[in-house]
XYZ file of C-alpha atoms in Angstrom:
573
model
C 200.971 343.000 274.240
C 197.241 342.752 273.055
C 194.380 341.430 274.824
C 191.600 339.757 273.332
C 188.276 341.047 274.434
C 185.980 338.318 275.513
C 182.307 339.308 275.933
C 179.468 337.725 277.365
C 176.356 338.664 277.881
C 171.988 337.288 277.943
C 169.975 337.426 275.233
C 166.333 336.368 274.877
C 165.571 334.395 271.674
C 163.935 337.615 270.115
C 167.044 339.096 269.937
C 169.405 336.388 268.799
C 167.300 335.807 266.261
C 167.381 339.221 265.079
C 169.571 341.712 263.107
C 171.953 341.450 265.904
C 173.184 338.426 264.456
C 173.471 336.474 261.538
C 174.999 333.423 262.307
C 177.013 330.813 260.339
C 178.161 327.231 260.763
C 182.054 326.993 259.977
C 182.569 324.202 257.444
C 185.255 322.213 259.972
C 181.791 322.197 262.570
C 180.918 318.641 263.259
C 177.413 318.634 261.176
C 173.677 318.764 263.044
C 173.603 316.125 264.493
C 170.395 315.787 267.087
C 167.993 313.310 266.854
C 164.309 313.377 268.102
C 165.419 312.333 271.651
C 167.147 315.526 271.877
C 164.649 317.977 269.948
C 161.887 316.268 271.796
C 163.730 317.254 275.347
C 164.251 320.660 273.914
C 160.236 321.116 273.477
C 159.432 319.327 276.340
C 161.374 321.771 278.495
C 160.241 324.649 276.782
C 156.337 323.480 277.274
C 156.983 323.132 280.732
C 158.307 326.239 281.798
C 155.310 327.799 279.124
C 152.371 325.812 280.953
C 154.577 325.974 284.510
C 151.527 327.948 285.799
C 148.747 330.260 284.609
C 150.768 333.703 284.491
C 150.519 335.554 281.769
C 153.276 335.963 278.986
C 154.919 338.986 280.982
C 155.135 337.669 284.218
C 156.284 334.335 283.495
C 160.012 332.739 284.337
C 162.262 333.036 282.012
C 163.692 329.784 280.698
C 167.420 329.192 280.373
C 168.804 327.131 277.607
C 172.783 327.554 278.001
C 175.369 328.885 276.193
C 176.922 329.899 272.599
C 179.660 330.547 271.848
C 180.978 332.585 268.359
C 183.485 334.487 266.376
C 182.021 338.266 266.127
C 183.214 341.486 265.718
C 181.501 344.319 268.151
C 179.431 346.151 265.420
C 179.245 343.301 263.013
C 176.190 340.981 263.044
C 178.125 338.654 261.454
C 178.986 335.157 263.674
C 180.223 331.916 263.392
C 178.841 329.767 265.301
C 181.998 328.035 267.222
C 179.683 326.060 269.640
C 175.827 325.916 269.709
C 174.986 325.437 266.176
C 172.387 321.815 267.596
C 170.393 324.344 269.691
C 170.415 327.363 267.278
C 169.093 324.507 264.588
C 166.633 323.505 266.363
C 165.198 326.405 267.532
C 165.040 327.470 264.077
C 163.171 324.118 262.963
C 160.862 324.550 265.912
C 160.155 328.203 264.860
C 159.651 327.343 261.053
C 157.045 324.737 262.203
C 155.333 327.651 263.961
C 155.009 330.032 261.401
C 153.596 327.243 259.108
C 150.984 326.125 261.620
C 149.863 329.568 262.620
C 149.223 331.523 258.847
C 147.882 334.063 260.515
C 151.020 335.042 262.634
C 153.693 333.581 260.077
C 154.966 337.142 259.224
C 155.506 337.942 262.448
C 157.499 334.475 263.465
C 159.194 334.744 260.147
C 160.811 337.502 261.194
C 162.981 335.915 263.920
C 163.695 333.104 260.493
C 164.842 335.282 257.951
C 166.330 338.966 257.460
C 163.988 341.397 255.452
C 165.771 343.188 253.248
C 166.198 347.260 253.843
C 168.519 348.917 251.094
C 168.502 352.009 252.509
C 170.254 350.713 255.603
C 172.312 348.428 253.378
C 170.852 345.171 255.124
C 170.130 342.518 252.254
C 167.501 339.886 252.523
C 168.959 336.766 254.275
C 168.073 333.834 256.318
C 169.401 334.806 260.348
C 171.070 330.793 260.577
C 172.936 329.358 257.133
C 174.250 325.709 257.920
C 177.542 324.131 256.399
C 177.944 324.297 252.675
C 176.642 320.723 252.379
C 173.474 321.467 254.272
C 172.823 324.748 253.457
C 170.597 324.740 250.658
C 168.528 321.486 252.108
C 167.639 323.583 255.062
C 166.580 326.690 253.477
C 164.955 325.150 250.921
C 163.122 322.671 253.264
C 162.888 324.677 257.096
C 163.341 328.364 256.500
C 161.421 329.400 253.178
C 157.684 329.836 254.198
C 155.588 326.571 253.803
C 159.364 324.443 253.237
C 158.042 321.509 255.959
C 155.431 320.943 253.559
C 157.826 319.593 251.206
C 159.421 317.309 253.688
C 156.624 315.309 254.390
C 157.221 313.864 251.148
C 160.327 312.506 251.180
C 161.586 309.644 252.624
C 164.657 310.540 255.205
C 166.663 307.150 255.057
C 167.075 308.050 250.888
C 168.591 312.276 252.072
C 172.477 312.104 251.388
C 174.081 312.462 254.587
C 173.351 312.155 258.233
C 172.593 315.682 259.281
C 170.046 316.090 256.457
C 168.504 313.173 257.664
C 168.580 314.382 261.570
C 166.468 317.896 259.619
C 163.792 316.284 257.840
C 163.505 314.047 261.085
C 163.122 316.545 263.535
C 161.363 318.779 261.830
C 158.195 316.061 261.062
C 158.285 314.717 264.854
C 158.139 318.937 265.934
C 155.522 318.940 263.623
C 153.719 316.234 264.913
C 153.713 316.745 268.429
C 153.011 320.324 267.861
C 149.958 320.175 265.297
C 148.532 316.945 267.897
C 149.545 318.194 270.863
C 151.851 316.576 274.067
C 150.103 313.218 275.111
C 148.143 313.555 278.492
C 150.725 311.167 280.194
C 153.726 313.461 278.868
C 151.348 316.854 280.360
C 148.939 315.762 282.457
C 147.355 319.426 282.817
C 147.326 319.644 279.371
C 144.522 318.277 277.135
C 144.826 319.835 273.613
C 146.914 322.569 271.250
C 144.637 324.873 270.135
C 146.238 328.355 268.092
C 146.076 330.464 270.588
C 147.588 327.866 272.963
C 150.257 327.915 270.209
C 150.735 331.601 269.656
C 151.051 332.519 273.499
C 153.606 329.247 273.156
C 155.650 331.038 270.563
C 155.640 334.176 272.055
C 156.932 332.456 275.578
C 159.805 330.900 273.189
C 160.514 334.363 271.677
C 160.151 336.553 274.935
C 160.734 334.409 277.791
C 163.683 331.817 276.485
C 167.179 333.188 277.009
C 170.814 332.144 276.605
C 174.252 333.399 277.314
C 176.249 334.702 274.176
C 179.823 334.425 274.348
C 181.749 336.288 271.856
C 185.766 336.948 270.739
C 187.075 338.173 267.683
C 189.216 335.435 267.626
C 189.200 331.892 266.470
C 191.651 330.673 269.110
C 189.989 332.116 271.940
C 186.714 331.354 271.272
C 187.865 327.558 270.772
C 190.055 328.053 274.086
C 186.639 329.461 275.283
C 184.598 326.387 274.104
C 186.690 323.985 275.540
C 186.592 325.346 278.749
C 183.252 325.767 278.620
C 182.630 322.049 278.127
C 185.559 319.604 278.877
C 183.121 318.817 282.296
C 180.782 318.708 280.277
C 178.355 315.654 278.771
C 177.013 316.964 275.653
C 180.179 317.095 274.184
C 182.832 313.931 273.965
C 186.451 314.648 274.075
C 186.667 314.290 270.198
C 184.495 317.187 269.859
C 186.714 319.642 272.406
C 189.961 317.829 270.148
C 188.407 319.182 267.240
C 187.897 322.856 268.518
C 191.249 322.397 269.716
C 192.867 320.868 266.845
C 191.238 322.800 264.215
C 191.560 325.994 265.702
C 195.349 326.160 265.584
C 195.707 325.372 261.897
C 196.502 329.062 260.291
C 194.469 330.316 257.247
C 190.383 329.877 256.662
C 190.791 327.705 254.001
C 193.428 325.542 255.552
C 191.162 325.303 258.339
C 188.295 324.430 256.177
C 190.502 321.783 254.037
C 191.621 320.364 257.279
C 188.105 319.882 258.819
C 186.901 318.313 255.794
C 190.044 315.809 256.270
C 188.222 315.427 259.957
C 185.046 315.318 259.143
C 185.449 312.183 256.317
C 187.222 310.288 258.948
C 184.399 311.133 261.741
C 181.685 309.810 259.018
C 183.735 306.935 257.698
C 184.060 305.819 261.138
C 180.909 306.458 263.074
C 180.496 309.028 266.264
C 181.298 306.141 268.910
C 184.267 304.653 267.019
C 185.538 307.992 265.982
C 185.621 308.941 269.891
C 187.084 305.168 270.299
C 190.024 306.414 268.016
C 190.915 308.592 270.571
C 191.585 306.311 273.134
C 193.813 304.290 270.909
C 195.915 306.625 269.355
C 196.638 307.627 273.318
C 197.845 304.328 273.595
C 199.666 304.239 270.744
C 201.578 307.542 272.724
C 201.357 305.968 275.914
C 201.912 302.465 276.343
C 199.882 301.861 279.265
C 197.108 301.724 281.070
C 195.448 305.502 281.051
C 195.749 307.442 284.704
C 193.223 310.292 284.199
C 190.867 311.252 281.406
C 191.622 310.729 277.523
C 190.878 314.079 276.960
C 193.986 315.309 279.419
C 196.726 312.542 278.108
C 195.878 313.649 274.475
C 196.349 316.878 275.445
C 199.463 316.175 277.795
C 201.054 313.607 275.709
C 200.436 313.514 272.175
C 200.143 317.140 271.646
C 198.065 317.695 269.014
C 198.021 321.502 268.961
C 202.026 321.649 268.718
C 202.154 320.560 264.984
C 197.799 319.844 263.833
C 198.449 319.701 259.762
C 200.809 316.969 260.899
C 198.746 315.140 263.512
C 195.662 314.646 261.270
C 198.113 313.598 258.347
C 200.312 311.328 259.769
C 197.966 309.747 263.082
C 194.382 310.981 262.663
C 193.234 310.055 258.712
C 196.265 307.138 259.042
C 195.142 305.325 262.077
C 191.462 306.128 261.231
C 190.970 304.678 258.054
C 193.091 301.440 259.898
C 190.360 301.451 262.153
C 187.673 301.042 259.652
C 189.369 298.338 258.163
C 189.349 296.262 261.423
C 185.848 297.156 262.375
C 184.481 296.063 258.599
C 187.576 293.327 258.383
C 187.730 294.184 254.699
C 191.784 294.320 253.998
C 192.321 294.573 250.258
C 195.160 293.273 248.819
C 196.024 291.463 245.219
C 196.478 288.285 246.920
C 195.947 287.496 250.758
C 193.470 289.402 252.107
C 191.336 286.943 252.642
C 193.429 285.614 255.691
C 194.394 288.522 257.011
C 190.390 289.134 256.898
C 189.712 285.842 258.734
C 192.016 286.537 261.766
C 190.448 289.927 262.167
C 186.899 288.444 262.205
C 188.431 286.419 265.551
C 189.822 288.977 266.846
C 186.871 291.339 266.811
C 185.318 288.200 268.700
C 188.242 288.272 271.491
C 186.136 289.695 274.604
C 188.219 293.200 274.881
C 189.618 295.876 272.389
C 193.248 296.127 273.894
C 194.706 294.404 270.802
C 193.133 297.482 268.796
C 195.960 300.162 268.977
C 198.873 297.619 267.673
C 196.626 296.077 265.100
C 196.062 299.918 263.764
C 199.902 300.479 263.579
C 200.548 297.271 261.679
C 197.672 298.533 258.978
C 199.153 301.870 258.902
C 202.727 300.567 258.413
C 202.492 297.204 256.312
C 199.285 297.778 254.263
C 200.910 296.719 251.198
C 202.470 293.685 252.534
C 199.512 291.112 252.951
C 201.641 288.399 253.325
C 203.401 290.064 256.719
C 199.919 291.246 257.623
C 199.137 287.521 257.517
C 201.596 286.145 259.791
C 201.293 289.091 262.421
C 197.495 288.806 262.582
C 197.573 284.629 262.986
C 200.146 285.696 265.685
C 198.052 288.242 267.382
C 195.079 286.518 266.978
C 197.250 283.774 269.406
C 198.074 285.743 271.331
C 195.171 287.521 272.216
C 193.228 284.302 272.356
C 195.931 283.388 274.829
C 195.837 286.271 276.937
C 191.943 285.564 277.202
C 192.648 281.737 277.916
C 194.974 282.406 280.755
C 192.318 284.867 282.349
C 195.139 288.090 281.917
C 193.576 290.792 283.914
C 193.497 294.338 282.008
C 196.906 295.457 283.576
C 198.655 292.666 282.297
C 197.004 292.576 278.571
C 197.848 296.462 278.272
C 201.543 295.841 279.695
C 201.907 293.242 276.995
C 200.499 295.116 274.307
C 202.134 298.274 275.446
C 205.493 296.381 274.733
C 204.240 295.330 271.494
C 203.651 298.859 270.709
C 207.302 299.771 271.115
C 208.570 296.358 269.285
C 205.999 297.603 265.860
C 207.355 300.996 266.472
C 211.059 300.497 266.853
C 210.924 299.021 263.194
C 212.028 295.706 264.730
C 211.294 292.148 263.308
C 207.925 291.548 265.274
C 207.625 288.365 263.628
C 210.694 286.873 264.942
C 211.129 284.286 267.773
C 211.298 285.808 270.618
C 209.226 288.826 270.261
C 206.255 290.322 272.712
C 203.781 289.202 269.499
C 204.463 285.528 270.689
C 203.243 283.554 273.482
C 206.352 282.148 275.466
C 206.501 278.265 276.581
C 205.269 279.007 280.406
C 202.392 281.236 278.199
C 201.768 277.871 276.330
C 201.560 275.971 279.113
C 198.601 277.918 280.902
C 196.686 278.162 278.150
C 196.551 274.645 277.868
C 195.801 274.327 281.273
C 192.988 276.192 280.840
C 192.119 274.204 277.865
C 192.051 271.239 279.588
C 190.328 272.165 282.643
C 186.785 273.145 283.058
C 186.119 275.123 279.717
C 182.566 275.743 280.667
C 182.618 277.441 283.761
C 185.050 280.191 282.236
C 182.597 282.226 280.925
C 184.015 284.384 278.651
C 186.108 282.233 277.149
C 183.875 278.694 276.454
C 182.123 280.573 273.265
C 185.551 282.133 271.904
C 187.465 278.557 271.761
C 184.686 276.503 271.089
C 183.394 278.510 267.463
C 187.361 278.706 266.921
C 187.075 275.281 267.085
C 184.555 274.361 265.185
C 185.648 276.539 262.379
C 189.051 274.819 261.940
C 186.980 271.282 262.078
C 185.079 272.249 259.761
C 188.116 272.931 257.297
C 188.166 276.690 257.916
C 185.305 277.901 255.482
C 182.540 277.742 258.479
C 180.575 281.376 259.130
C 178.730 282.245 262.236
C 175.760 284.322 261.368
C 172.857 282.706 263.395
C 171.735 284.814 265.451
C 171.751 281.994 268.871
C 174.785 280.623 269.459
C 174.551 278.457 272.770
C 177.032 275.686 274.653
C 175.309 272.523 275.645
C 176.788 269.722 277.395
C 176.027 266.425 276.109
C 176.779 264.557 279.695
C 174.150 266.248 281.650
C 175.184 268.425 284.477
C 172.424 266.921 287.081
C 171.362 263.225 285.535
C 168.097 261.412 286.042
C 168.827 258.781 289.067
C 167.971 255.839 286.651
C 168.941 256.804 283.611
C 171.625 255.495 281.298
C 174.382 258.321 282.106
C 174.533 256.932 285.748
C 175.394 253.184 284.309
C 178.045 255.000 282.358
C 179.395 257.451 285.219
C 178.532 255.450 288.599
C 181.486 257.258 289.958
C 180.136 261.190 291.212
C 183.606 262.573 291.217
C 184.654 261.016 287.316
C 181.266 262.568 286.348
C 181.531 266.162 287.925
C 185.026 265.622 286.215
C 184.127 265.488 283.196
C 180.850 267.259 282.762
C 182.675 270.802 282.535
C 185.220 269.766 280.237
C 185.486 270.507 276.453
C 184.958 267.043 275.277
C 181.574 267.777 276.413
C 180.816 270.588 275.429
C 178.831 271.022 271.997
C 177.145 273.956 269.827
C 173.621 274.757 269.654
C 172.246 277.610 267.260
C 169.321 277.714 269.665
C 168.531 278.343 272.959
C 169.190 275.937 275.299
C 166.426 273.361 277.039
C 166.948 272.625 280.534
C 164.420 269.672 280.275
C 166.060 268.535 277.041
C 169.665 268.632 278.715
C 168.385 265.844 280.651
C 167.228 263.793 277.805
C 168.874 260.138 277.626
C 171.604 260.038 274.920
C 169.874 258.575 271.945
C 166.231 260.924 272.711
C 169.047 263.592 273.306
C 170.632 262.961 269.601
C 167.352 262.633 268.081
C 165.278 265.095 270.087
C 167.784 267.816 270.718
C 171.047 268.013 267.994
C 169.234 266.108 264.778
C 166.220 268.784 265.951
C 164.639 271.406 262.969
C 166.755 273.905 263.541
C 169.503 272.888 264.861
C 172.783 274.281 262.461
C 175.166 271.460 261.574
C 178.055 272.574 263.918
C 180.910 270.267 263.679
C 181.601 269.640 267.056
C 177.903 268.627 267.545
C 177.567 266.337 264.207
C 180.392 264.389 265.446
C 178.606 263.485 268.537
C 175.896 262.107 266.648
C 178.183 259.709 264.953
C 178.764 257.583 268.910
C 176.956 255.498 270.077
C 177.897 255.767 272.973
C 179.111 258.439 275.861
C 181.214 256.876 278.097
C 184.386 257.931 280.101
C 186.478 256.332 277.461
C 185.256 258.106 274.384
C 185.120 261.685 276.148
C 188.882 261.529 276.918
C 189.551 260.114 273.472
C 187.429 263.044 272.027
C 189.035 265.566 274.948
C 192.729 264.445 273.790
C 191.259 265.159 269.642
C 190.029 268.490 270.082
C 192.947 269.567 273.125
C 195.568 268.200 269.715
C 193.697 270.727 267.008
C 193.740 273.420 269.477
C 197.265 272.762 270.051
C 197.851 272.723 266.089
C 195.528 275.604 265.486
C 197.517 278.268 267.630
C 200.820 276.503 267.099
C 200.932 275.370 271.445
């Protein structure tokens, strides 16, 4: 049986970037990703430790900045970078912007940036980092050749191709900034200006005094088995990113591997970092069922399985389930015919106040994409339902118990749509919600907003869009009336008014923020002042209150009894 030697070991910056190493950045590596928050921490750690006290080069602290970890052979400088490639980057950014702003050292620093040539010991001129493929050329062209930054501060980094391009030309201006300026007093207070020799002792700190632990295998399995252990406590890196060491690294063949991560990668950027991670969570559920126990990291690992069959996981869940997931977040179903109501119930349910209706929505996509008019139906039904659920006040157990059932009804290739079904509210179901419907609306806070734009919307015919950017509930009997005013006449009675003041009849839409004084208003200065306003957007539950008169008992339970009857039509109670 053989055993994999695992080696690590300290190294100061001055010899990791040397010809000890010449480091590469696997094409299935998530791409650079740090923004100026995190290169800005970077140099303000390494400034500190620097100006820490008055020592001199030699006798200062060293400065520890974590781990790497690689693929290497023992006598081959050769690595790829398996985790550590944000640091390594940045380092080499920081060091480029150093050479440029000292000329008369940038030999020297360019040293630790690029490989000088030496044919007669067979080492070729080379730069000591090479990013991805897709990155590659941007950074040498732009970081590592000698006056490169110059270059960036002409372009414009929202217009660079891709993310991690982007994340370069912004990190490497802001490094340049703050080093050619100098840290603001407030951010050093001992500090008062960069001069060069400030900056060359500061470089030669970062070369001679900055360290971190090298951990090397000659294989790709352990080293990912390496990385993950190395940061599943971790929080620099989500679970997605330890899936993806994982994952990846139990997919046989280099360019399988590098096929494969490109499959990951698309999905990653399609999706976004924070929905990407997101996915995660709902595939588990997809497994699962129910509510999760310990961290989604360990019931991947536990219960999906991933690593037993990974060409098959990213095939038939990952790209699958993913590019579902886009759909829903963007609500842009395509179809021949019918999209444009399965698009409408997804814009609700993105409004619902909780995501647990995500995971069965994802399976439906991935199963009946070319059938827009089942979409239809199942999406009007979950939009019920999960407007329902919220109505009722389900707590989180009970939502993911009912959509966990769901799961198994979508899954079992069973007629969701029937009678009967999980997807469907039952008649004790109908009954609360309209309970809640016709109780006090207002003082259920996440739910007033949800039913009352639903509302509106369907009054309105169905073609109404929400994009102001206030959307606020006002109630049109005030909840504390002037003594002598007009709403008193109409509501002597204390306990009919606190009644009704709650209620939805009373409730209107405002695409403003609300005015206490205003609230108080007498109805006609109210109408006038307040809902015919500048301003004010022409929501249909507020127009028609301009139409009365009057506001009396009589006409809020004739409008309560309208708007409780489309309600009841609109999710079919």
């Amino acid at each position: 049986m053989s055993t994999i030697q695992i080696v690590g070991k300290e190294y100061y910056c001055k010899d990791i970037f040397s010809n000890l190493f010449t480091f590469t950045i696997p094409h299935y590596q998530r791409p650079y990703a740090w923004t100026t928050e995190e290169a800005g921490a970077l140099l303000d750690d390494l400034w500190t430790a620097f100006r820490h006290d008055e020592r001199a080069i030699i006798d200062k602290d060293p400065c520890f900045l974590g781990s790497i970890v690689l693929v290497k052979e023992e006598h081959d400088p050769t690595a790829r970078v398996i985790d550590g490639q944000q640091r390594l980057t940045t380092l080499t950014i920081m060091l480029s912007v150093l050479r440029d702003l000292l000329p008369t050292r940038a030999g020297d620093i360019s040293d630790y940036i690029r490989q000088k040539g030496k044919p007669l010991e067979g080492l070729r001129d080379r730069f000591r980092l090479e990013l991805r493929k897709q990155d590659a050329d941007f950074f040498r062209n732009n970081i590592q050749v000698e006056n490169g930054i110059k270059a960036l501060e002409k372009k414009h980094a929202p217009d660079l191709p891709n993310d991690a391009q982007r994340h370069i030309c912004t990190n490497a201006l802001y490094l340049l900034k703050r080093l050619r300026e100098g840290p603001k007093p407030s951010e050093l207070p001992n500090y008062v200006s960069i001069r060069d020799k400030v900056l060359e002792d500061f470089t030669s700190f970062v070369v001679t005094k900055t360290m971190m632990v090298v951990v090397s295998t000659v294989d790709d399995k352990s080293a990912y088995r390496i990385f993950s252990v190395l940061n599943s406590r971790g929080l620099d890196l989500s679970h997605a990113d330890i899936l993806k060491a994982e994952i990846i690294g139990e997919i046989d063949g280099e360019g399988t591997q590098q096929q494969y991560a490109h499959k990951w990668e698309t999905i990653e950027e399609n999706l976004g970092l924070e929905d990407f991670k997101s996915l995660f969570a709902y595939i588990r559920m997809i497994h699962m069922k129910k509510k999760l126990e310990r961290t989604i990291l360990e019931e991947i690992r536990d219960y999906v399985d991933p690593k037993k069959a990974p060409v098959e996981f990213i095939d038939n869940e990952l790209e699958p389930y993913g590019e579902a997931l886009r759909t829903l977040n963007y609500c842009n179903y395509k179809s021949v015919a019918g999209a444009e109501k399965v698009n409408q119930n997804l814009k609700w349910l993105k409004q619902v106040d909780n995501t647990d209706w995500v995971p069965a929505a994802i399976v439906a996509l991935s199963k009946k994409a070319n059938d827009p008019e089942w979409l239809n139906l199942f999406f009007q039904a979950l939009e019920r339902l999960a407007a329902g659920l919220l109505i009722m006040r389900a707590g989180v157990n009970e939502r993911l118990e009912r959509y966990g059932k769901l799961l198994a009804e979508l899954q079992k290739e069973g007629d969701v749509l029937a009678p009967g079904s999980t997807l469907h509210l039952t008649q004790d179901d109908r009954n609360k919600v309209l309970k809640g419907l016709d109780g006090n609306l207002y003082e259920m806070t996440k739910v007033r907003r949800y039913v009352l734009l639903r509302l509106d919307q369907s009054l309105s015919g169905g073609g109404a869009e929400y994009v102001y950017p206030i959307v606020t509930i006002e109630h049109v009997l005030p909840q504390t009336p002037m003594e002598q005013s007009q709403w008193m006449k109409w509501f002597p009675d204390e306990k009919e008014r606190s009644g009704w003041v709650h209620r939805l009849g009373n409730l209107v839409l405002l695409s403003r923020a609300k005015n206490s004084e205003a609230g108080r208003l007498e109805f006609e200065e109210k109408k006038n002042k307040y809902f015919r306003s500048e301003g004010t957007s022409p929501f249909h539950l507020t127009t028609q209150v301009i139409t009365e008169s009057q506001w009396t008992p009589a006409i809020l339970q004739k409008r309560q009894e309208r708007l409780i009857g489309k309600l009841k039509e609109i999710w079919s109670l």
